[in-house]
Short mmCIF file of N, CA and C in Angstrom, two decimals:
data_model
loop_
_atom_site.label_atom_id
_atom_site.label_comp_id
_atom_site.label_asym_id
_atom_site.label_seq_id
_atom_site.Cartn_x
_atom_site.Cartn_y
_atom_site.Cartn_z
N UNK A 10 -14.69 19.05 220.32
CA UNK A 10 -14.85 19.14 222.23
C UNK A 10 -14.71 17.24 221.68
N UNK A 11 -14.06 16.18 222.59
CA UNK A 11 -13.64 15.33 222.35
C UNK A 11 -14.48 14.33 222.98
N UNK A 12 -14.59 13.37 223.25
CA UNK A 12 -15.70 12.39 224.14
C UNK A 12 -15.82 12.10 224.87
N UNK A 13 -14.45 11.83 225.77
CA UNK A 13 -13.20 11.84 226.44
C UNK A 13 -13.82 13.37 227.28
N UNK A 14 -13.50 14.86 226.93
CA UNK A 14 -13.35 16.13 226.97
C UNK A 14 -14.61 16.33 228.10
N UNK A 15 -15.59 15.90 226.63
CA UNK A 15 -17.42 15.64 227.45
C UNK A 15 -17.73 15.25 228.92
N UNK A 16 -17.24 13.79 228.59
CA UNK A 16 -17.42 13.13 229.78
C UNK A 16 -16.73 13.70 230.82
N UNK A 17 -15.66 13.75 230.92
CA UNK A 17 -14.63 14.36 232.11
C UNK A 17 -15.56 15.49 232.86
N UNK A 18 -16.26 16.64 231.91
CA UNK A 18 -16.09 18.60 231.97
C UNK A 18 -17.73 17.34 232.82
N UNK A 19 -18.31 16.76 232.38
CA UNK A 19 -19.97 16.32 232.76
C UNK A 19 -19.86 15.61 233.92
N UNK A 20 -19.60 14.92 234.28
CA UNK A 20 -19.04 14.16 235.84
C UNK A 20 -17.68 15.17 236.28
N UNK A 21 -16.71 15.85 236.69
CA UNK A 21 -17.03 17.05 237.38
C UNK A 21 -17.67 17.86 237.54
N UNK A 22 -18.37 18.41 236.80
CA UNK A 22 -19.25 19.17 236.58
C UNK A 22 -20.88 19.12 237.89
N UNK A 23 -21.41 17.44 237.91
CA UNK A 23 -22.56 17.55 238.03
C UNK A 23 -22.43 17.33 239.78
N UNK A 24 -20.27 16.44 239.55
CA UNK A 24 -20.22 16.36 241.43
C UNK A 24 -19.46 17.92 242.19
N UNK A 25 -19.33 18.78 241.44
CA UNK A 25 -18.86 19.87 241.96
C UNK A 25 -20.09 21.01 241.89
N UNK A 26 -20.85 20.46 240.90
CA UNK A 26 -22.59 21.20 241.48
C UNK A 26 -23.72 20.28 242.73
N UNK A 27 -23.69 18.99 242.83
CA UNK A 27 -23.72 18.52 243.86
C UNK A 27 -23.03 18.67 245.11
N UNK A 28 -22.03 19.14 245.12
CA UNK A 28 -21.11 19.90 246.20
C UNK A 28 -21.74 21.05 247.06
N UNK A 29 -21.52 22.25 246.02
CA UNK A 29 -21.98 23.05 246.26
C UNK A 29 -23.28 23.55 246.43
N UNK A 30 -23.52 22.71 245.92
CA UNK A 30 -25.32 22.78 246.42
C UNK A 30 -25.93 22.47 247.73
N UNK A 31 -25.02 21.43 248.16
CA UNK A 31 -25.21 21.00 249.50
C UNK A 31 -24.86 21.18 251.01
N UNK A 32 -23.07 21.57 250.27
CA UNK A 32 -22.72 22.46 251.19
C UNK A 32 -23.30 23.68 251.79
N UNK A 33 -23.61 24.64 250.15
CA UNK A 33 -24.50 25.75 250.53
C UNK A 33 -25.80 26.37 251.14
N UNK A 34 -26.33 24.10 251.19
CA UNK A 34 -28.34 24.54 251.63
C UNK A 34 -27.18 24.20 253.30
N UNK A 35 -26.01 23.51 254.14
CA UNK A 35 -26.32 23.10 255.32
C UNK A 35 -25.35 24.18 255.89
N UNK A 36 -24.98 25.69 255.17
CA UNK A 36 -24.62 26.58 255.02
C UNK A 36 -25.42 27.80 255.61
N UNK A 37 -26.48 27.24 254.27
CA UNK A 37 -28.19 28.30 254.80
C UNK A 37 -28.84 27.93 255.80
N UNK A 38 -28.99 26.29 256.20
CA UNK A 38 -29.64 26.47 257.54
C UNK A 38 -28.77 26.04 258.28
N UNK A 39 -27.32 26.01 258.62
CA UNK A 39 -27.07 26.52 259.77
C UNK A 39 -26.85 25.32 260.71
N UNK A 40 -26.87 24.12 260.39
CA UNK A 40 -26.50 23.53 261.60
C UNK A 40 -25.43 23.29 261.73
N UNK A 41 -25.37 22.61 262.91
CA UNK A 41 -24.46 22.80 263.52
C UNK A 41 -22.89 21.97 263.41
N UNK A 42 -23.53 20.60 263.28
CA UNK A 42 -21.68 20.18 263.70
C UNK A 42 -22.08 19.92 261.70
N UNK A 43 -20.73 18.90 261.41
CA UNK A 43 -20.78 18.79 259.56
C UNK A 43 -19.83 19.47 259.23
N UNK A 44 -19.20 19.07 257.48
CA UNK A 44 -18.58 19.97 256.68
C UNK A 44 -19.51 21.54 256.48
N UNK A 45 -18.88 22.42 256.74
CA UNK A 45 -18.84 23.72 256.48
C UNK A 45 -20.15 24.43 257.56
N UNK A 46 -20.74 23.80 258.84
CA UNK A 46 -21.63 24.13 259.83
C UNK A 46 -20.68 25.10 260.62
N UNK A 47 -21.78 25.54 261.55
CA UNK A 47 -21.46 26.64 262.69
C UNK A 47 -20.36 26.11 263.72
N UNK A 48 -19.86 24.55 263.95
CA UNK A 48 -18.79 23.99 263.72
C UNK A 48 -17.91 25.10 263.93
N UNK A 49 -17.61 24.79 262.65
CA UNK A 49 -16.48 24.71 262.00
C UNK A 49 -16.53 25.73 261.43
N UNK A 50 -17.21 26.69 261.16
CA UNK A 50 -16.74 27.94 260.95
C UNK A 50 -16.88 28.87 261.79
N UNK A 51 -16.77 28.50 263.71
CA UNK A 51 -16.68 29.59 264.02
C UNK A 51 -14.89 28.65 265.24
N UNK A 52 -14.91 27.74 264.50
CA UNK A 52 -13.34 26.47 264.92
C UNK A 52 -11.49 27.40 263.64
N UNK A 53 -12.66 27.19 262.60
CA UNK A 53 -11.65 29.06 261.63
C UNK A 53 -11.40 30.28 262.23
N UNK A 54 -12.41 30.74 263.45
CA UNK A 54 -12.34 31.77 263.56
C UNK A 54 -13.41 32.93 262.84
N UNK A 55 -14.06 32.62 261.66
CA UNK A 55 -14.60 33.35 261.05
C UNK A 55 -16.46 34.03 262.00
N UNK A 56 -17.28 34.59 261.61
CA UNK A 56 -18.15 34.97 262.56
C UNK A 56 -19.23 34.14 261.27
N UNK A 57 -20.31 33.80 261.95
CA UNK A 57 -21.39 32.51 261.40
C UNK A 57 -22.44 32.98 260.49
N UNK A 58 -22.39 34.74 261.21
CA UNK A 58 -23.23 34.91 259.11
C UNK A 58 -22.43 34.83 258.44
N UNK A 59 -21.02 34.67 257.92
CA UNK A 59 -20.49 34.69 256.80
C UNK A 59 -21.38 32.92 257.00
N UNK A 60 -21.45 32.55 256.63
CA UNK A 60 -22.51 31.30 256.64
C UNK A 60 -23.37 31.78 255.19
N UNK A 61 -24.61 32.09 256.18
CA UNK A 61 -25.70 32.77 254.98
C UNK A 61 -24.72 33.15 253.63
N UNK A 62 -24.02 34.29 253.45
CA UNK A 62 -23.38 34.70 252.26
C UNK A 62 -22.89 33.29 251.68
N UNK A 63 -21.81 32.77 252.11
CA UNK A 63 -21.31 31.83 251.44
C UNK A 63 -22.16 31.06 251.16
N UNK A 64 -22.74 30.51 251.40
CA UNK A 64 -24.60 29.67 251.16
C UNK A 64 -25.03 29.93 249.92
N UNK A 65 -25.39 31.46 250.10
CA UNK A 65 -26.14 31.98 248.68
C UNK A 65 -25.27 32.49 247.38
N UNK A 66 -23.81 32.67 247.73
CA UNK A 66 -22.96 32.33 246.62
C UNK A 66 -23.04 31.13 245.63
N UNK A 67 -22.53 29.94 246.71
CA UNK A 67 -22.67 28.78 246.22
C UNK A 67 -23.97 28.48 245.50
N UNK A 68 -24.97 28.30 245.91
CA UNK A 68 -26.30 27.95 245.44
C UNK A 68 -26.24 28.47 244.14
N UNK A 69 -25.87 30.24 244.17
CA UNK A 69 -25.74 30.98 242.74
C UNK A 69 -25.52 30.41 242.20
N UNK A 70 -24.20 30.23 242.25
CA UNK A 70 -23.04 30.05 241.18
C UNK A 70 -23.49 28.63 240.73
N UNK A 71 -24.19 27.93 241.27
CA UNK A 71 -24.49 26.66 241.05
C UNK A 71 -25.41 26.47 239.91
N UNK A 72 -26.62 27.66 240.04
CA UNK A 72 -27.20 28.36 239.05
C UNK A 72 -26.91 29.01 237.81
N UNK A 73 -25.92 29.14 238.30
CA UNK A 73 -25.05 30.24 236.89
C UNK A 73 -24.11 29.08 235.68
N UNK A 74 -24.21 28.04 236.61
CA UNK A 74 -23.75 27.24 235.48
C UNK A 74 -24.23 25.88 235.17
N UNK A 75 -25.94 25.86 235.83
CA UNK A 75 -26.85 25.45 234.88
C UNK A 75 -27.44 26.06 233.78
N UNK A 76 -27.41 27.86 233.19
CA UNK A 76 -27.84 28.64 232.89
C UNK A 76 -27.53 28.06 231.53
N UNK A 77 -28.35 28.30 230.23
CA UNK A 77 -27.30 27.98 228.82
C UNK A 77 -26.40 29.76 228.67
N UNK A 78 -25.64 29.38 227.88
CA UNK A 78 -25.02 30.23 227.16
C UNK A 78 -24.09 31.29 228.34
N UNK A 79 -23.73 32.47 228.69
CA UNK A 79 -24.23 33.28 229.16
C UNK A 79 -22.31 33.22 229.88
N UNK A 80 -21.63 32.95 229.34
CA UNK A 80 -20.23 32.68 229.58
C UNK A 80 -19.88 33.33 230.95
N UNK A 81 -19.07 34.44 230.43
CA UNK A 81 -19.39 34.92 231.29
C UNK A 81 -19.82 35.52 232.71
N UNK A 82 -20.83 34.90 232.97
CA UNK A 82 -21.25 34.58 233.97
C UNK A 82 -20.85 33.43 234.28
N UNK A 83 -21.00 32.82 233.59
CA UNK A 83 -20.22 31.12 234.57
C UNK A 83 -18.73 31.50 235.07
N UNK A 84 -18.11 32.02 234.24
CA UNK A 84 -16.89 32.67 234.89
C UNK A 84 -16.58 33.35 236.34
N UNK A 85 -17.32 33.64 235.86
CA UNK A 85 -17.22 34.37 237.80
C UNK A 85 -17.78 33.24 238.40
N UNK A 86 -18.78 32.26 237.81
CA UNK A 86 -19.12 31.74 239.01
C UNK A 86 -17.72 30.49 239.80
N UNK A 87 -17.29 30.32 238.30
CA UNK A 87 -15.77 28.99 238.30
C UNK A 87 -14.98 30.04 239.76
N UNK A 88 -14.89 31.10 239.33
CA UNK A 88 -13.67 31.98 239.91
C UNK A 88 -13.95 32.25 241.67
N UNK A 89 -15.55 32.46 241.76
CA UNK A 89 -16.36 32.42 243.23
C UNK A 89 -16.21 30.93 244.37
N UNK A 90 -16.59 29.68 242.95
CA UNK A 90 -15.38 28.47 243.54
C UNK A 90 -14.40 28.30 244.47
N UNK A 91 -13.74 29.54 243.13
CA UNK A 91 -12.01 29.10 243.30
C UNK A 91 -11.88 30.01 244.90
N UNK A 92 -12.22 30.38 244.81
CA UNK A 92 -11.72 31.70 245.52
C UNK A 92 -12.80 30.99 247.51
N UNK A 93 -13.91 30.70 246.99
CA UNK A 93 -14.84 29.81 248.40
C UNK A 93 -13.65 28.51 248.49
N UNK A 94 -13.01 27.45 247.72
CA UNK A 94 -12.38 26.84 248.04
C UNK A 94 -11.41 26.75 248.12
N UNK A 95 -9.72 27.67 247.86
CA UNK A 95 -9.16 27.85 248.18
C UNK A 95 -8.76 28.81 249.58
N UNK A 96 -9.82 29.67 250.00
CA UNK A 96 -10.06 30.51 251.32
C UNK A 96 -10.61 28.81 252.35
N UNK A 97 -10.98 28.01 252.38
CA UNK A 97 -11.10 27.54 253.12
C UNK A 97 -10.14 26.39 253.50
N UNK A 98 -9.43 26.02 252.54
CA UNK A 98 -8.16 25.06 252.30
C UNK A 98 -7.22 26.38 253.11
N UNK A 99 -6.87 26.76 253.05
CA UNK A 99 -5.52 27.65 253.28
C UNK A 99 -6.11 28.22 254.91
N UNK A 100 -7.32 27.87 255.64
CA UNK A 100 -8.03 28.42 256.76
C UNK A 100 -7.40 27.53 257.16
N UNK A 101 -8.40 26.12 256.90
CA UNK A 101 -7.95 24.88 257.46
C UNK A 101 -5.96 24.95 257.78
N UNK A 102 -5.35 24.93 256.35
CA UNK A 102 -3.79 24.93 257.05
C UNK A 102 -3.51 25.85 257.37
N UNK A 103 -3.67 27.16 257.86
CA UNK A 103 -3.39 27.96 258.85
C UNK A 103 -3.27 27.71 260.00
N UNK A 104 -4.74 27.24 260.61
CA UNK A 104 -4.60 26.24 261.67
C UNK A 104 -4.25 24.79 262.16
N UNK A 105 -3.43 24.52 260.83
CA UNK A 105 -2.91 23.41 261.33
C UNK A 105 -4.43 21.73 261.21
N UNK A 106 -4.76 22.26 260.72
CA UNK A 106 -5.82 21.20 261.00
C UNK A 106 -5.86 19.46 259.97
N UNK A 107 -5.74 18.99 260.70
CA UNK A 107 -5.48 17.60 260.70
C UNK A 107 -6.04 16.79 258.59
N UNK A 108 -4.82 16.52 258.16
CA UNK A 108 -4.83 16.12 256.68
C UNK A 108 -6.93 15.87 256.14
N UNK A 109 -7.79 15.49 256.80
CA UNK A 109 -8.89 14.63 256.69
C UNK A 109 -9.67 16.08 256.63
N UNK A 110 -8.90 17.00 257.67
CA UNK A 110 -10.01 18.49 257.52
C UNK A 110 -10.06 19.42 256.07
N UNK A 111 -9.32 19.14 255.17
CA UNK A 111 -8.22 19.56 254.28
C UNK A 111 -9.65 18.91 253.03
N UNK A 112 -10.09 18.08 252.72
CA UNK A 112 -9.90 17.41 251.77
C UNK A 112 -11.26 16.99 251.15
N UNK A 113 -12.42 17.82 252.14
CA UNK A 113 -13.58 18.23 251.24
C UNK A 113 -13.44 19.79 250.43
N UNK A 114 -12.35 20.61 251.42
CA UNK A 114 -12.20 21.81 250.41
C UNK A 114 -11.62 21.10 249.33
N UNK A 115 -10.27 20.57 249.09
CA UNK A 115 -9.61 20.03 248.45
C UNK A 115 -10.44 19.35 247.12
N UNK A 116 -11.10 18.62 247.29
CA UNK A 116 -11.90 17.64 246.45
C UNK A 116 -13.15 19.08 245.69
N UNK A 117 -13.73 19.51 246.75
CA UNK A 117 -13.84 20.51 245.34
C UNK A 117 -13.35 21.65 244.65
N UNK A 118 -12.17 21.85 245.19
CA UNK A 118 -11.20 23.32 244.25
C UNK A 118 -10.96 21.93 242.95
N UNK A 119 -10.61 20.89 243.36
CA UNK A 119 -9.94 20.11 242.33
C UNK A 119 -11.03 19.59 241.04
N UNK A 120 -12.24 19.40 241.28
CA UNK A 120 -13.64 19.66 240.52
C UNK A 120 -14.23 21.22 239.54
N UNK A 121 -13.57 22.28 241.02
CA UNK A 121 -13.93 22.78 240.14
C UNK A 121 -13.07 23.62 238.88
N UNK A 122 -11.53 22.99 239.08
CA UNK A 122 -10.48 23.94 237.91
C UNK A 122 -10.67 22.28 237.22
N UNK A 123 -11.19 21.39 237.13
CA UNK A 123 -11.44 19.86 235.68
C UNK A 123 -12.42 20.46 235.12
N UNK A 124 -13.36 21.27 236.34
CA UNK A 124 -14.78 21.06 235.04
C UNK A 124 -15.03 22.42 234.07
N UNK A 125 -13.69 23.84 235.30
CA UNK A 125 -13.79 24.80 234.31
C UNK A 125 -12.66 24.71 233.06
N UNK A 126 -12.10 23.61 233.02
CA UNK A 126 -10.85 23.22 231.95
C UNK A 126 -11.32 22.58 230.40
N UNK A 127 -12.03 22.08 231.44
CA UNK A 127 -13.29 21.17 230.33
C UNK A 127 -13.98 21.50 229.26
N UNK A 128 -14.57 22.40 230.52
CA UNK A 128 -15.63 23.27 229.48
C UNK A 128 -15.77 23.31 228.15
N UNK A 129 -16.88 23.03 227.74
CA UNK A 129 -16.70 22.99 225.87
C UNK A 129 -16.42 24.61 226.15
N UNK A 130 -16.41 24.52 223.99
CA UNK A 130 -16.40 25.95 223.97
C UNK A 130 -17.62 26.52 223.87
N UNK A 131 -18.63 26.58 223.73
CA UNK A 131 -19.40 27.51 223.81
C UNK A 131 -19.48 28.01 225.15
N UNK A 132 -18.93 28.04 226.01
CA UNK A 132 -18.84 27.95 227.42
C UNK A 132 -17.68 29.23 227.82
N UNK A 133 -17.08 29.32 226.68
CA UNK A 133 -15.75 29.91 226.78
C UNK A 133 -15.94 30.88 226.97
N UNK A 134 -14.74 31.95 227.27
CA UNK A 134 -15.75 33.50 226.54
C UNK A 134 -14.22 33.50 225.52
N UNK A 135 -14.65 33.71 224.81
CA UNK A 135 -13.41 34.17 223.31
C UNK A 135 -13.03 35.20 222.74
N UNK A 136 -12.03 35.75 223.36
CA UNK A 136 -11.40 37.01 223.16
C UNK A 136 -10.51 38.00 221.85
N UNK A 137 -11.14 38.80 221.17
CA UNK A 137 -11.33 39.14 219.89
C UNK A 137 -9.95 39.54 219.79
N UNK A 138 -9.15 38.90 219.35
CA UNK A 138 -7.38 39.71 219.33
C UNK A 138 -7.64 41.37 217.97
N UNK A 139 -7.23 42.73 218.23
CA UNK A 139 -7.65 43.21 217.08
C UNK A 139 -6.14 44.19 216.81
#
């Protein structure tokens, strides 16, 4: 892994983890306003109990990315982040929300893809062909 790729990986991963932890905590404490709060989830048409589920998933995903080794667990965390962020993004698009409402989901989606793409070899699942 080149030094450039390592820097890109760590910057994307740190920002991804900060974003997921902060929004996960907001969702767990169920603040009324703000990105990922009760007002937003009800605007999108989802039940408020979904905030608890998504908040827990986000925090567990961050823990999975921080744990050394276990590449399969990391793949699941990246997949979960991808599904959560694409779901949020398309929910906003379906309601024809303004572009400013799409930016947080889009940013976290880009950080997820960037972190996944530039992850070091020891964090990748190696498939052996027989």
